[in-house]
Amino acid sequence: MVQSMISRRALVAGSAALPLVAIRTRPASAAEFTYKFAHNTATTHPLNVRALEAAAKIKEGTSGRVEIQVFPNSQLGSDTDTLGQVRSGGVEFFTLSGLILSTLVPNAAINGVGFAFKDYGQVWPAMDGALGAHVRAETAKRGLYAMSKCWDNGYRQITTSTKPIKTPEDLNGFKIRVPPAPLWTSMFKAFGASPTSINFNEVYSALQTRICDGQENPLAIIDSGKLYEVQKYLSVTNHMWDGFWLLANKRAWEALPADLRGVVEREFDAAGLLERQDIAKLNASLQDSLKSKGLQFTDVDASAFRAALKKAGFYSEWREKFGPEAWGALEGAVGSLA
Ligand code: X2X
């Protein structure tokens, strides 16, 4: 009797378990919207730290309805790859340099014009003002939504494994990695260098195996990406300021009810502002820290590098490409570049 009861229970439980397994298609979190956020920086970079904080606040602020999973280190693919995925909807959020975004939205490269921004006092009013508005509007035309606050990547510096770069002439024929974007290639060709386009997720190994003798990036990337392990010299050129647009797949963005969209953009923008402060602090502290990790620093006369670009026709070429609206917005923020 007892035996048959047990077996009947087991039978009932067993048969009930089957359909339960079959209908359990939603993830355990049971958020209404589970979105992926991909980026190329290391886990220790402020972009990743602030993105994770924003994701937690978004979950809280939407009572668990929106869950954002952050994938650092180009885990979901290279930048070029991920740009394709955020367009198709395979990834919902993605931070990308305006210059790489320019492979889809040509004028998004405008912030990368060499030596355009004297300092951050010129960068943020431009990116939060007319220049950024122009880029965001162009981006929207291509089916991507850009959050209103651009995150900081930083002022870029040249590192090498072979020799210190002191003058523009030192770049003659120099094998340098640049990110995959026409403005970068054009700029380093104007310096007389020999640039190769490589996505960031392959930069460490390209330097380690000497496919390239150098690269250029902000201090926070050089540090968090451990590029100091495979580079010996750093030249403080400040040749370009670069930022990350936080892009959303348009369909996924518009699928969020307006109140949730409001929470998401508010938290992302707040996190972006904090990330800007983090980078500013790192710029001050990382010089000593990178020196202690073995990088030898060289200060350069930036005006000589700028003159080399001008002589090569870099500014007139790009003024033409960007057109009067974008170029006018840039010069409105930084003064005449002619
Ligand atoms: O690819 C790079 O060098 C990086 C990390 O700076 C960008 O995202 C453009």
JSON list of C-alpha atoms in Angstrom, two decimals, residues 168-257:
[
{"chain": "A", "resi": 168, "resn": "PRO", "atom": "CA", "xyz": [56.97, 63.90, -37.24]},
{"chain": "A", "resi": 169, "resn": "GLU", "atom": "CA", "xyz": [59.96, 62.71, -39.29]},
{"chain": "A", "resi": 170, "resn": "ASP", "atom": "CA", "xyz": [60.36, 59.80, -36.85]},
{"chain": "A", "resi": 171, "resn": "LEU", "atom": "CA", "xyz": [57.04, 58.50, -38.18]},
{"chain": "A", "resi": 172, "resn": "ASN", "atom": "CA", "xyz": [58.41, 58.19, -41.72]},
{"chain": "A", "resi": 173, "resn": "GLY", "atom": "CA", "xyz": [57.68, 54.65, -42.89]},
{"chain": "A", "resi": 174, "resn": "PHE", "atom": "CA", "xyz": [56.84, 53.65, -39.31]},
{"chain": "A", "resi": 175, "resn": "LYS", "atom": "CA", "xyz": [54.64, 50.55, -39.05]},
{"chain": "A", "resi": 176, "resn": "ILE", "atom": "CA", "xyz": [51.79, 51.65, -36.82]},
{"chain": "A", "resi": 177, "resn": "ARG", "atom": "CA", "xyz": [48.50, 50.01, -35.94]},
{"chain": "A", "resi": 178, "resn": "VAL", "atom": "CA", "xyz": [45.46, 52.25, -36.29]},
{"chain": "A", "resi": 179, "resn": "PRO", "atom": "CA", "xyz": [41.80, 51.41, -35.59]},
{"chain": "A", "resi": 180, "resn": "PRO", "atom": "CA", "xyz": [39.72, 50.51, -38.65]},
{"chain": "A", "resi": 181, "resn": "ALA", "atom": "CA", "xyz": [38.57, 53.93, -39.89]},
{"chain": "A", "resi": 182, "resn": "PRO", "atom": "CA", "xyz": [39.52, 56.06, -42.92]},
{"chain": "A", "resi": 183, "resn": "LEU", "atom": "CA", "xyz": [40.38, 59.17, -40.87]},
{"chain": "A", "resi": 184, "resn": "TRP", "atom": "CA", "xyz": [43.02, 57.28, -38.89]},
{"chain": "A", "resi": 185, "resn": "THR", "atom": "CA", "xyz": [44.65, 55.84, -41.98]},
{"chain": "A", "resi": 186, "resn": "SER", "atom": "CA", "xyz": [44.57, 59.24, -43.71]},
{"chain": "A", "resi": 187, "resn": "MET", "atom": "CA", "xyz": [46.11, 60.99, -40.72]},
{"chain": "A", "resi": 188, "resn": "PHE", "atom": "CA", "xyz": [49.02, 58.59, -40.30]},
{"chain": "A", "resi": 189, "resn": "LYS", "atom": "CA", "xyz": [49.66, 58.54, -44.03]},
{"chain": "A", "resi": 190, "resn": "ALA", "atom": "CA", "xyz": [49.81, 62.36, -43.83]},
{"chain": "A", "resi": 191, "resn": "PHE", "atom": "CA", "xyz": [52.55, 61.91, -41.20]},
{"chain": "A", "resi": 192, "resn": "GLY", "atom": "CA", "xyz": [54.37, 59.66, -43.69]},
{"chain": "A", "resi": 193, "resn": "ALA", "atom": "CA", "xyz": [53.80, 56.52, -41.58]},
{"chain": "A", "resi": 194, "resn": "SER", "atom": "CA", "xyz": [52.71, 53.11, -42.77]},
{"chain": "A", "resi": 195, "resn": "PRO", "atom": "CA", "xyz": [49.40, 52.45, -40.97]},
{"chain": "A", "resi": 196, "resn": "THR", "atom": "CA", "xyz": [47.64, 49.08, -40.71]},
{"chain": "A", "resi": 197, "resn": "SER", "atom": "CA", "xyz": [43.97, 48.89, -39.67]},
{"chain": "A", "resi": 198, "resn": "ILE", "atom": "CA", "xyz": [43.46, 46.39, -36.84]},
{"chain": "A", "resi": 199, "resn": "ASN", "atom": "CA", "xyz": [40.55, 46.08, -34.43]},
{"chain": "A", "resi": 200, "resn": "PHE", "atom": "CA", "xyz": [41.41, 46.63, -30.77]},
{"chain": "A", "resi": 201, "resn": "ASN", "atom": "CA", "xyz": [40.82, 43.01, -29.77]},
{"chain": "A", "resi": 202, "resn": "GLU", "atom": "CA", "xyz": [43.85, 42.05, -31.87]},
{"chain": "A", "resi": 203, "resn": "VAL", "atom": "CA", "xyz": [46.17, 44.90, -30.96]},
{"chain": "A", "resi": 204, "resn": "TYR", "atom": "CA", "xyz": [48.04, 43.27, -28.07]},
{"chain": "A", "resi": 205, "resn": "SER", "atom": "CA", "xyz": [49.03, 40.27, -30.16]},
{"chain": "A", "resi": 206, "resn": "ALA", "atom": "CA", "xyz": [49.82, 42.42, -33.24]},
{"chain": "A", "resi": 207, "resn": "LEU", "atom": "CA", "xyz": [52.30, 44.33, -31.10]},
{"chain": "A", "resi": 208, "resn": "GLN", "atom": "CA", "xyz": [53.63, 41.25, -29.36]},
{"chain": "A", "resi": 209, "resn": "THR", "atom": "CA", "xyz": [54.32, 39.46, -32.65]},
{"chain": "A", "resi": 210, "resn": "ARG", "atom": "CA", "xyz": [55.70, 42.68, -34.20]},
{"chain": "A", "resi": 211, "resn": "ILE", "atom": "CA", "xyz": [53.16, 42.87, -37.00]},
{"chain": "A", "resi": 212, "resn": "CYS", "atom": "CA", "xyz": [53.29, 46.53, -36.01]},
{"chain": "A", "resi": 213, "resn": "ASP", "atom": "CA", "xyz": [56.00, 48.46, -34.18]},
{"chain": "A", "resi": 214, "resn": "GLY", "atom": "CA", "xyz": [53.62, 50.85, -32.53]},
{"chain": "A", "resi": 215, "resn": "GLN", "atom": "CA", "xyz": [50.08, 52.02, -31.91]},
{"chain": "A", "resi": 216, "resn": "GLU", "atom": "CA", "xyz": [48.30, 55.05, -30.49]},
{"chain": "A", "resi": 217, "resn": "ASN", "atom": "CA", "xyz": [45.74, 55.19, -27.68]},
{"chain": "A", "resi": 218, "resn": "PRO", "atom": "CA", "xyz": [44.80, 57.14, -24.55]},
{"chain": "A", "resi": 219, "resn": "LEU", "atom": "CA", "xyz": [46.64, 56.34, -21.30]},
{"chain": "A", "resi": 220, "resn": "ALA", "atom": "CA", "xyz": [43.61, 54.54, -19.78]},
{"chain": "A", "resi": 221, "resn": "ILE", "atom": "CA", "xyz": [43.51, 52.10, -22.71]},
{"chain": "A", "resi": 222, "resn": "ILE", "atom": "CA", "xyz": [47.28, 51.59, -22.71]},
{"chain": "A", "resi": 223, "resn": "ASP", "atom": "CA", "xyz": [47.10, 50.78, -19.01]},
{"chain": "A", "resi": 224, "resn": "SER", "atom": "CA", "xyz": [43.93, 48.68, -18.82]},
{"chain": "A", "resi": 225, "resn": "GLY", "atom": "CA", "xyz": [44.86, 46.83, -22.04]},
{"chain": "A", "resi": 226, "resn": "LYS", "atom": "CA", "xyz": [48.35, 46.14, -20.62]},
{"chain": "A", "resi": 227, "resn": "LEU", "atom": "CA", "xyz": [49.93, 47.47, -23.81]},
{"chain": "A", "resi": 228, "resn": "TYR", "atom": "CA", "xyz": [52.93, 48.56, -21.70]},
{"chain": "A", "resi": 229, "resn": "GLU", "atom": "CA", "xyz": [53.90, 44.87, -21.59]},
{"chain": "A", "resi": 230, "resn": "VAL", "atom": "CA", "xyz": [54.60, 44.90, -25.34]},
{"chain": "A", "resi": 231, "resn": "GLN", "atom": "CA", "xyz": [55.61, 48.57, -25.86]},
{"chain": "A", "resi": 232, "resn": "LYS", "atom": "CA", "xyz": [58.63, 50.48, -24.61]},
{"chain": "A", "resi": 233, "resn": "TYR", "atom": "CA", "xyz": [58.22, 54.17, -25.47]},
{"chain": "A", "resi": 234, "resn": "LEU", "atom": "CA", "xyz": [55.35, 56.61, -25.18]},
{"chain": "A", "resi": 235, "resn": "SER", "atom": "CA", "xyz": [55.28, 59.99, -26.92]},
{"chain": "A", "resi": 236, "resn": "VAL", "atom": "CA", "xyz": [52.90, 62.54, -25.46]},
{"chain": "A", "resi": 237, "resn": "THR", "atom": "CA", "xyz": [51.49, 63.78, -28.78]},
{"chain": "A", "resi": 238, "resn": "ASN", "atom": "CA", "xyz": [47.83, 64.37, -27.81]},
{"chain": "A", "resi": 239, "resn": "HIS", "atom": "CA", "xyz": [47.26, 64.14, -31.56]},
{"chain": "A", "resi": 240, "resn": "MET", "atom": "CA", "xyz": [43.53, 63.38, -31.37]},
{"chain": "A", "resi": 241, "resn": "TRP", "atom": "CA", "xyz": [40.67, 63.36, -28.90]},
{"chain": "A", "resi": 242, "resn": "ASP", "atom": "CA", "xyz": [38.42, 60.32, -29.15]},
{"chain": "A", "resi": 243, "resn": "GLY", "atom": "CA", "xyz": [35.14, 59.41, -27.45]},
{"chain": "A", "resi": 244, "resn": "PHE", "atom": "CA", "xyz": [32.68, 56.52, -27.34]},
{"chain": "A", "resi": 245, "resn": "TRP", "atom": "CA", "xyz": [29.11, 56.94, -28.52]},
{"chain": "A", "resi": 246, "resn": "LEU", "atom": "CA", "xyz": [26.71, 54.66, -26.66]},
{"chain": "A", "resi": 247, "resn": "LEU", "atom": "CA", "xyz": [24.65, 53.26, -29.51]},
{"chain": "A", "resi": 248, "resn": "ALA", "atom": "CA", "xyz": [21.38, 51.34, -29.36]},
{"chain": "A", "resi": 249, "resn": "ASN", "atom": "CA", "xyz": [19.74, 49.17, -31.99]},
{"chain": "A", "resi": 250, "resn": "LYS", "atom": "CA", "xyz": [16.75, 51.26, -33.00]},
{"chain": "A", "resi": 251, "resn": "ARG", "atom": "CA", "xyz": [14.14, 48.50, -32.94]},
{"chain": "A", "resi": 252, "resn": "ALA", "atom": "CA", "xyz": [15.24, 47.31, -29.51]},
{"chain": "A", "resi": 253, "resn": "TRP", "atom": "CA", "xyz": [15.32, 50.89, -28.26]},
{"chain": "A", "resi": 254, "resn": "GLU", "atom": "CA", "xyz": [11.85, 51.66, -29.52]},
{"chain": "A", "resi": 255, "resn": "ALA", "atom": "CA", "xyz": [10.52, 48.38, -28.14]},
{"chain": "A", "resi": 256, "resn": "LEU", "atom": "CA", "xyz": [11.06, 49.80, -24.65]},
{"chain": "A", "resi": 257, "resn": "PRO", "atom": "CA", "xyz": [8.05, 51.70, -23.30]}
]
